[in-house]
PDB file of C-alpha atoms in Angstrom:
ATOM      1  CA  LEU H  10     -44.057-102.783 146.487  1.00  0.00           C
ATOM      2  CA  LYS H  11     -44.476-105.573 149.606  1.00  0.00           C
ATOM      3  CA  GLY H  12     -41.647-107.868 147.818  1.00  0.00           C
ATOM      4  CA  PHE H  13     -43.686-110.919 147.113  1.00  0.00           C
ATOM      5  CA  PRO H  14     -42.298-113.633 144.441  1.00  0.00           C
ATOM      6  CA  GLU H  15     -44.736-112.268 142.200  1.00  0.00           C
ATOM      7  CA  GLU H  16     -44.317-108.837 141.820  1.00  0.00           C
ATOM      8  CA  ALA H  17     -40.560-108.824 142.252  1.00  0.00           C
ATOM      9  CA  ILE H  18     -41.156-111.349 138.960  1.00  0.00           C
ATOM     10  CA  PHE H  19     -43.702-108.981 137.614  1.00  0.00           C
ATOM     11  CA  GLY H  20     -41.099-105.815 137.464  1.00  0.00           C
ATOM     12  CA  ALA H  21     -38.586-107.523 136.393  1.00  0.00           C
ATOM     13  CA  ASP H  22     -40.253-108.548 133.459  1.00  0.00           C
ATOM     14  CA  LEU H  23     -42.025-104.613 133.302  1.00  0.00           C
ATOM     15  CA  ILE H  24     -38.085-103.305 132.825  1.00  0.00           C
ATOM     16  CA  LEU H  25     -37.930-105.839 130.141  1.00  0.00           C
ATOM     17  CA  ASP H  26     -40.583-105.037 127.863  1.00  0.00           C
ATOM     18  CA  LEU H  27     -40.019-101.449 128.548  1.00  0.00           C
ATOM     19  CA  GLY H  28     -37.058-100.720 129.955  1.00  0.00           C
ATOM     20  CA  VAL H  29     -35.520 -99.227 132.865  1.00  0.00           C
ATOM     21  CA  GLN H  30     -37.612 -95.462 132.603  1.00  0.00           C
ATOM     22  CA  SER H  31     -40.153 -96.296 131.361  1.00  0.00           C
ATOM     23  CA  ALA H  32     -41.082 -98.848 133.889  1.00  0.00           C
ATOM     24  CA  LYS H  33     -40.835 -96.682 136.595  1.00  0.00           C
ATOM     25  CA  ALA H  34     -42.945 -94.619 135.332  1.00  0.00           C
ATOM     26  CA  GLN H  35     -45.068 -97.640 135.128  1.00  0.00           C
ATOM     27  CA  VAL H  36     -44.746 -98.909 138.953  1.00  0.00           C
ATOM     28  CA  HIS H  37     -47.670 -98.568 139.524  1.00  0.00           C
ATOM     29  CA  GLN H  38     -48.812-102.020 136.936  1.00  0.00           C
ATOM     30  CA  ILE H  39     -46.573-103.508 139.754  1.00  0.00           C
ATOM     31  CA  THR H  40     -48.982-102.958 142.719  1.00  0.00           C
ATOM     32  CA  GLU H  41     -51.846-103.342 141.006  1.00  0.00           C
ATOM     33  CA  PHE H  42     -50.640-106.567 139.233  1.00  0.00           C
ATOM     34  CA  ASN H  43     -50.491-107.412 143.064  1.00  0.00           C
ATOM     35  CA  THR H  44     -54.460-106.520 143.955  1.00  0.00           C
ATOM     36  CA  GLU H  45     -55.380-108.125 140.951  1.00  0.00           C
ATOM     37  CA  ARG H  46     -54.226-111.803 141.311  1.00  0.00           C
ATOM     38  CA  ALA H  47     -54.995-112.122 144.440  1.00  0.00           C
ATOM     39  CA  SER H  48     -58.811-111.145 143.750  1.00  0.00           C
ATOM     40  CA  LEU H  49     -58.655-113.436 141.108  1.00  0.00           C
ATOM     41  CA  LEU H  50     -57.715-116.109 143.477  1.00  0.00           C
ATOM     42  CA  LEU H  51     -60.625-114.879 146.114  1.00  0.00           C
ATOM     43  CA  ARG H  52     -63.241-113.770 143.096  1.00  0.00           C
ATOM     44  CA  GLN H  53     -63.725-117.226 143.109  1.00  0.00           C
ATOM     45  CA  PHE H  54     -65.557-118.064 146.238  1.00  0.00           C
ATOM     46  CA  GLU H  55     -67.678-114.877 146.379  1.00  0.00           C
ATOM     47  CA  ALA H  56     -70.485-117.464 146.093  1.00  0.00           C
ATOM     48  CA  GLU H  57     -69.495-119.746 149.478  1.00  0.00           C
ATOM     49  CA  PRO H  58     -69.288-117.333 152.355  1.00  0.00           C
ATOM     50  CA  GLU H  59     -68.123-120.146 154.522  1.00  0.00           C
ATOM     51  CA  VAL H  60     -65.663-120.419 152.298  1.00  0.00           C
ATOM     52  CA  LEU H  61     -64.300-116.751 152.995  1.00  0.00           C
ATOM     53  CA  ASP H  62     -64.801-117.086 156.621  1.00  0.00           C
ATOM     54  CA  PHE H  63     -62.702-119.141 156.502  1.00  0.00           C
ATOM     55  CA  ILE H  64     -59.551-117.190 155.065  1.00  0.00           C
ATOM     56  CA  TYR H  65     -60.134-114.400 156.722  1.00  0.00           C
ATOM     57  CA  LEU H  66     -59.544-116.642 159.829  1.00  0.00           C
ATOM     58  CA  LEU H  67     -56.500-117.472 157.876  1.00  0.00           C
ATOM     59  CA  SER H  68     -55.581-114.046 157.145  1.00  0.00           C
ATOM     60  CA  GLU H  69     -55.033-113.020 160.872  1.00  0.00           C
ATOM     61  CA  PHE H  70     -52.473-115.635 160.915  1.00  0.00           C
ATOM     62  CA  GLU H  71     -48.774-114.847 159.702  1.00  0.00           C
ATOM     63  CA  PHE H  72     -48.821-118.755 160.690  1.00  0.00           C
ATOM     64  CA  VAL H  73     -51.121-121.230 162.193  1.00  0.00           C
ATOM     65  CA  GLY H  74     -49.670-124.353 163.520  1.00  0.00           C
ATOM     66  CA  VAL H  75     -52.987-127.179 162.182  1.00  0.00           C
ATOM     67  CA  SER H  76     -53.117-128.476 165.830  1.00  0.00           C
ATOM     68  CA  PHE H  77     -54.229-125.265 167.264  1.00  0.00           C
ATOM     69  CA  LEU H  78     -56.486-124.128 163.676  1.00  0.00           C
ATOM     70  CA  PHE H  79     -58.412-127.613 164.877  1.00  0.00           C
ATOM     71  CA  GLU H  80     -59.268-125.708 168.302  1.00  0.00           C
ATOM     72  CA  ILE H  81     -61.066-122.757 166.603  1.00  0.00           C
ATOM     73  CA  VAL H  82     -62.968-124.652 163.682  1.00  0.00           C
ATOM     74  CA  ASP H  83     -64.660-128.332 163.061  1.00  0.00           C
ATOM     75  CA  GLU H  84     -61.679-130.945 161.589  1.00  0.00           C
ATOM     76  CA  ARG H  85     -63.857-132.449 160.096  1.00  0.00           C
ATOM     77  CA  VAL H  86     -65.777-130.121 158.002  1.00  0.00           C
ATOM     78  CA  TYR H  87     -62.510-127.676 157.692  1.00  0.00           C
ATOM     79  CA  GLN H  88     -59.702-130.277 156.252  1.00  0.00           C
ATOM     80  CA  PRO H  89     -61.194-131.306 153.605  1.00  0.00           C
ATOM     81  CA  LEU H  90     -61.447-127.405 153.098  1.00  0.00           C
ATOM     82  CA  LEU H  91     -57.939-126.757 153.891  1.00  0.00           C
ATOM     83  CA  ASP H  92     -56.811-129.021 151.379  1.00  0.00           C
ATOM     84  CA  ARG H  93     -59.144-127.349 148.799  1.00  0.00           C
ATOM     85  CA  LEU H  94     -57.362-124.410 149.890  1.00  0.00           C
ATOM     86  CA  VAL H  95     -53.767-125.302 149.372  1.00  0.00           C
ATOM     87  CA  THR H  96     -54.958-126.639 145.958  1.00  0.00           C
ATOM     88  CA  ASN H  97     -55.958-123.780 144.682  1.00  0.00           C
ATOM     89  CA  LEU H  98     -52.705-122.245 145.503  1.00  0.00           C
ATOM     90  CA  ILE H  99     -54.371-120.047 148.417  1.00  0.00           C
ATOM     91  CA  CYS H 100     -52.395-121.278 151.296  1.00  0.00           C
ATOM     92  CA  ASP H 101     -49.712-123.947 151.551  1.00  0.00           C
ATOM     93  CA  PHE H 102     -48.268-125.909 154.773  1.00  0.00           C
ATOM     94  CA  ILE H 103     -44.743-125.008 156.453  1.00  0.00           C
ATOM     95  CA  GLY H 104     -43.085-126.925 158.468  1.00  0.00           C
ATOM     96  CA  ALA H 105     -40.920-130.275 157.903  1.00  0.00           C
ATOM     97  CA  GLU H 106     -44.766-132.500 158.281  1.00  0.00           C
ATOM     98  CA  ARG H 107     -46.684-129.879 157.196  1.00  0.00           C
ATOM     99  CA  GLU H 108     -48.032-129.060 160.561  1.00  0.00           C
ATOM    100  CA  PHE H 109     -47.640-125.262 159.719  1.00  0.00           C
ATOM    101  CA  VAL H 110     -50.632-123.548 157.396  1.00  0.00           C
ATOM    102  CA  ARG H 111     -49.374-119.468 155.952  1.00  0.00           C
ATOM    103  CA  LEU H 112     -51.803-117.919 153.842  1.00  0.00           C
ATOM    104  CA  ASN H 113     -50.588-116.649 150.077  1.00  0.00           C
ATOM    105  CA  ASP H 114     -48.451-113.103 150.565  1.00  0.00           C
ATOM    106  CA  THR H 115     -50.857-111.145 148.526  1.00  0.00           C
ATOM    107  CA  ILE H 116     -54.037-112.475 149.530  1.00  0.00           C
ATOM    108  CA  ARG H 117     -53.137-112.141 152.659  1.00  0.00           C
ATOM    109  CA  ASP H 118     -52.730-108.796 152.346  1.00  0.00           C
ATOM    110  CA  LEU H 119     -55.111-107.479 149.890  1.00  0.00           C
ATOM    111  CA  ILE H 120     -57.599-109.156 153.470  1.00  0.00           C
ATOM    112  CA  ARG H 121     -55.969-106.608 155.760  1.00  0.00           C
ATOM    113  CA  ARG H 122     -55.627-103.928 153.766  1.00  0.00           C
ATOM    114  CA  ASN H 123     -59.388-103.933 152.965  1.00  0.00           C
ATOM    115  CA  ARG H 124     -60.029-104.660 156.707  1.00  0.00           C
ATOM    116  CA  PHE H 125     -62.962-107.932 155.756  1.00  0.00           C
ATOM    117  CA  ALA H 126     -64.474-108.187 159.084  1.00  0.00           C
ATOM    118  CA  LEU H 127     -64.103-112.091 160.957  1.00  0.00           C
ATOM    119  CA  ALA H 128     -67.074-114.740 161.174  1.00  0.00           C
ATOM    120  CA  PRO H 129     -68.189-113.459 164.438  1.00  0.00           C
ATOM    121  CA  VAL H 130     -67.934-116.788 165.696  1.00  0.00           C
ATOM    122  CA  PHE H 131     -64.636-116.894 165.221  1.00  0.00           C
ATOM    123  CA  ALA H 132     -64.157-113.702 166.669  1.00  0.00           C
ATOM    124  CA  THR H 133     -65.233-114.534 170.277  1.00  0.00           C
ATOM    125  CA  LYS H 134     -63.117-117.792 169.744  1.00  0.00           C
ATOM    126  CA  LEU H 135     -60.088-116.151 169.342  1.00  0.00           C
ATOM    127  CA  LYS H 136     -60.445-114.152 172.067  1.00  0.00           C
ATOM    128  CA  ASN H 137     -61.592-116.735 174.649  1.00  0.00           C
ATOM    129  CA  HIS H 138     -58.365-119.008 172.937  1.00  0.00           C
ATOM    130  CA  VAL H 139     -56.485-114.818 174.032  1.00  0.00           C
ATOM    131  CA  ARG H 140     -58.177-114.854 177.516  1.00  0.00           C
ATOM    132  CA  GLU H 141     -57.067-119.011 178.186  1.00  0.00           C
ATOM    133  CA  PHE H 142     -53.131-118.582 176.792  1.00  0.00           C
ATOM    134  CA  VAL H 143     -52.744-115.486 179.550  1.00  0.00           C
ATOM    135  CA  ASN H 144     -53.972-117.312 182.221  1.00  0.00           C
ATOM    136  CA  ASP H 145     -51.891-120.413 181.262  1.00  0.00           C
ATOM    137  CA  SER H 146     -48.370-121.330 183.024  1.00  0.00           C
ATOM    138  CA  ASP H 147     -47.569-124.051 181.165  1.00  0.00           C
ATOM    139  CA  LYS H 148     -46.939-120.386 178.336  1.00  0.00           C
ATOM    140  CA  PHE H 149     -44.074-122.246 176.450  1.00  0.00           C
ATOM    141  CA  GLU H 150     -45.377-125.272 175.478  1.00  0.00           C
ATOM    142  CA  ARG H 151     -47.257-124.005 173.175  1.00  0.00           C
ATOM    143  CA  ASP H 152     -46.787-123.733 169.216  1.00  0.00           C
ATOM    144  CA  SER H 153     -44.570-120.634 167.651  1.00  0.00           C
ATOM    145  CA  ALA H 154     -47.720-119.833 166.281  1.00  0.00           C
ATOM    146  CA  ASP H 155     -50.100-120.207 168.667  1.00  0.00           C
ATOM    147  CA  PHE H 156     -47.513-118.388 171.254  1.00  0.00           C
ATOM    148  CA  PHE H 157     -46.886-115.564 168.291  1.00  0.00           C
ATOM    149  CA  TYR H 158     -50.217-114.308 168.067  1.00  0.00           C
ATOM    150  CA  SER H 159     -51.730-114.770 171.788  1.00  0.00           C
ATOM    151  CA  ILE H 160     -49.072-113.016 172.534  1.00  0.00           C
ATOM    152  CA  LYS H 161     -50.184-110.298 169.945  1.00  0.00           C
ATOM    153  CA  SER H 162     -54.233-110.758 170.822  1.00  0.00           C
ATOM    154  CA  ALA H 163     -53.240-110.014 174.206  1.00  0.00           C
ATOM    155  CA  LEU H 164     -51.950-106.467 173.945  1.00  0.00           C
ATOM    156  CA  ALA H 165     -53.900-105.626 170.719  1.00  0.00           C
ATOM    157  CA  GLN H 166     -56.501-106.433 173.148  1.00  0.00           C
ATOM    158  CA  GLY H 167     -54.918-104.272 176.485  1.00  0.00           C
ATOM    159  CA  ILE H 168     -54.383-107.409 178.562  1.00  0.00           C
ATOM    160  CA  GLU H 169     -51.990-107.551 180.648  1.00  0.00           C
ATOM    161  CA  ILE H 170     -49.176-110.368 180.118  1.00  0.00           C
ATOM    162  CA  ASP H 171     -46.039-110.860 182.495  1.00  0.00           C
ATOM    163  CA  PRO H 172     -43.268-108.880 180.809  1.00  0.00           C
ATOM    164  CA  ARG H 173     -40.977-112.451 181.039  1.00  0.00           C
ATOM    165  CA  TYR H 174     -43.096-113.357 178.288  1.00  0.00           C
ATOM    166  CA  LEU H 175     -42.823-110.103 176.612  1.00  0.00           C
ATOM    167  CA  ALA H 176     -40.092-109.564 173.834  1.00  0.00           C
ATOM    168  CA  PRO H 177     -39.344-105.996 172.152  1.00  0.00           C
ATOM    169  CA  SER H 178     -40.343-107.459 168.407  1.00  0.00           C
ATOM    170  CA  HIS H 179     -43.767-109.178 170.116  1.00  0.00           C
ATOM    171  CA  ILE H 180     -44.930-104.993 170.535  1.00  0.00           C
ATOM    172  CA  LEU H 181     -43.777-103.684 167.583  1.00  0.00           C
ATOM    173  CA  ARG H 182     -45.991-106.772 165.729  1.00  0.00           C
ATOM    174  CA  THR H 183     -48.787-105.352 167.067  1.00  0.00           C
ATOM    175  CA  ILE H 184     -48.576-101.890 166.447  1.00  0.00           C
ATOM    176  CA  LYS H 185     -47.772-102.377 163.362  1.00  0.00           C
ATOM    177  CA  ASP H 186     -49.985-104.936 162.928  1.00  0.00           C
ATOM    178  CA  LEU H 187     -52.778-101.959 164.779  1.00  0.00           C
ATOM    179  CA  TYR H 188     -51.430 -99.433 162.186  1.00  0.00           C
ATOM    180  CA  TYR H 189     -52.737-101.392 159.487  1.00  0.00           C
ATOM    181  CA  ALA H 190     -56.467-102.183 160.813  1.00  0.00           C
ATOM    182  CA  ARG H 191     -56.998 -97.974 161.100  1.00  0.00           C
ATOM    183  CA  ARG H 192     -59.585 -98.798 163.917  1.00  0.00           C
ATOM    184  CA  ARG H 193     -60.191 -94.744 166.180  1.00  0.00           C
ATOM    185  CA  GLU H 194     -60.256 -97.146 168.684  1.00  0.00           C
ATOM    186  CA  PRO H 195     -56.748 -98.303 168.806  1.00  0.00           C
ATOM    187  CA  GLU H 196     -55.269 -94.684 169.106  1.00  0.00           C
ATOM    188  CA  LYS H 197     -54.724 -94.394 172.462  1.00  0.00           C
ATOM    189  CA  ARG H 198     -53.439 -97.923 172.869  1.00  0.00           C
ATOM    190  CA  LEU H 199     -50.547 -97.563 170.121  1.00  0.00           C
ATOM    191  CA  ILE H 200     -49.550 -94.852 172.069  1.00  0.00           C
ATOM    192  CA  GLN H 201     -49.559 -97.453 175.219  1.00  0.00           C
ATOM    193  CA  LEU H 202     -47.514 -99.948 173.521  1.00  0.00           C
ATOM    194  CA  ALA H 203     -44.855 -96.951 172.258  1.00  0.00           C
ATOM    195  CA  ASP H 204     -44.154 -96.373 175.507  1.00  0.00           C
ATOM    196  CA  MET H 205     -44.071 -99.970 176.995  1.00  0.00           C
ATOM    197  CA  LEU H 206     -41.286-100.467 173.884  1.00  0.00           C
ATOM    198  CA  LEU H 207     -38.843 -97.513 174.959  1.00  0.00           C
ATOM    199  CA  GLU H 208     -39.014 -98.996 178.567  1.00  0.00           C
ATOM    200  CA  LYS H 209     -38.057-102.465 177.252  1.00  0.00           C
ATOM    201  CA  GLU H 210     -36.046-100.424 175.426  1.00  0.00           C
ATOM    202  CA  ALA H 211     -34.780 -98.727 178.533  1.00  0.00           C
TER     203      ALA H 211
END
């Protein structure tokens, strides 16, 4: 189980209806509930590929700064779309001044498990952003979401980063993301990152 609130509530309802032993035997219903719920939320955009591409972009981040997001996409086009996604419970604003956006965890999990492809135009912009980040001497001036994403992406791509900016959590999260992706090429990179983590712990 993923520990999402809706999943926990559904599990509690299942126990209430069936009792503990029977609910244990039907635990697959909880994971299926999560997947079906996310699929239903995404299905409403089947005829709008630009909306799905935007959702897939949001799934790249655990959370993303609104200002960073609008460096990647045109604010005039995507601000109304972002508001629409918030209204439809696809994502939500977080932060005291709504300065960050977070995709619904259930939807993000579904997208990552199914490895839906990021639109090439977004993939290129993100790669360029990471290269710019690596060469930026004022990395700590960036917002936390940008910093965390860019560090992880640089690590995943094998781009060398000054060790001063690396924490073990960055390496661990990158390992997790590469494992989730289950592509052929990251296996060697996973080993390199594991070695890097061991060196930092030494």
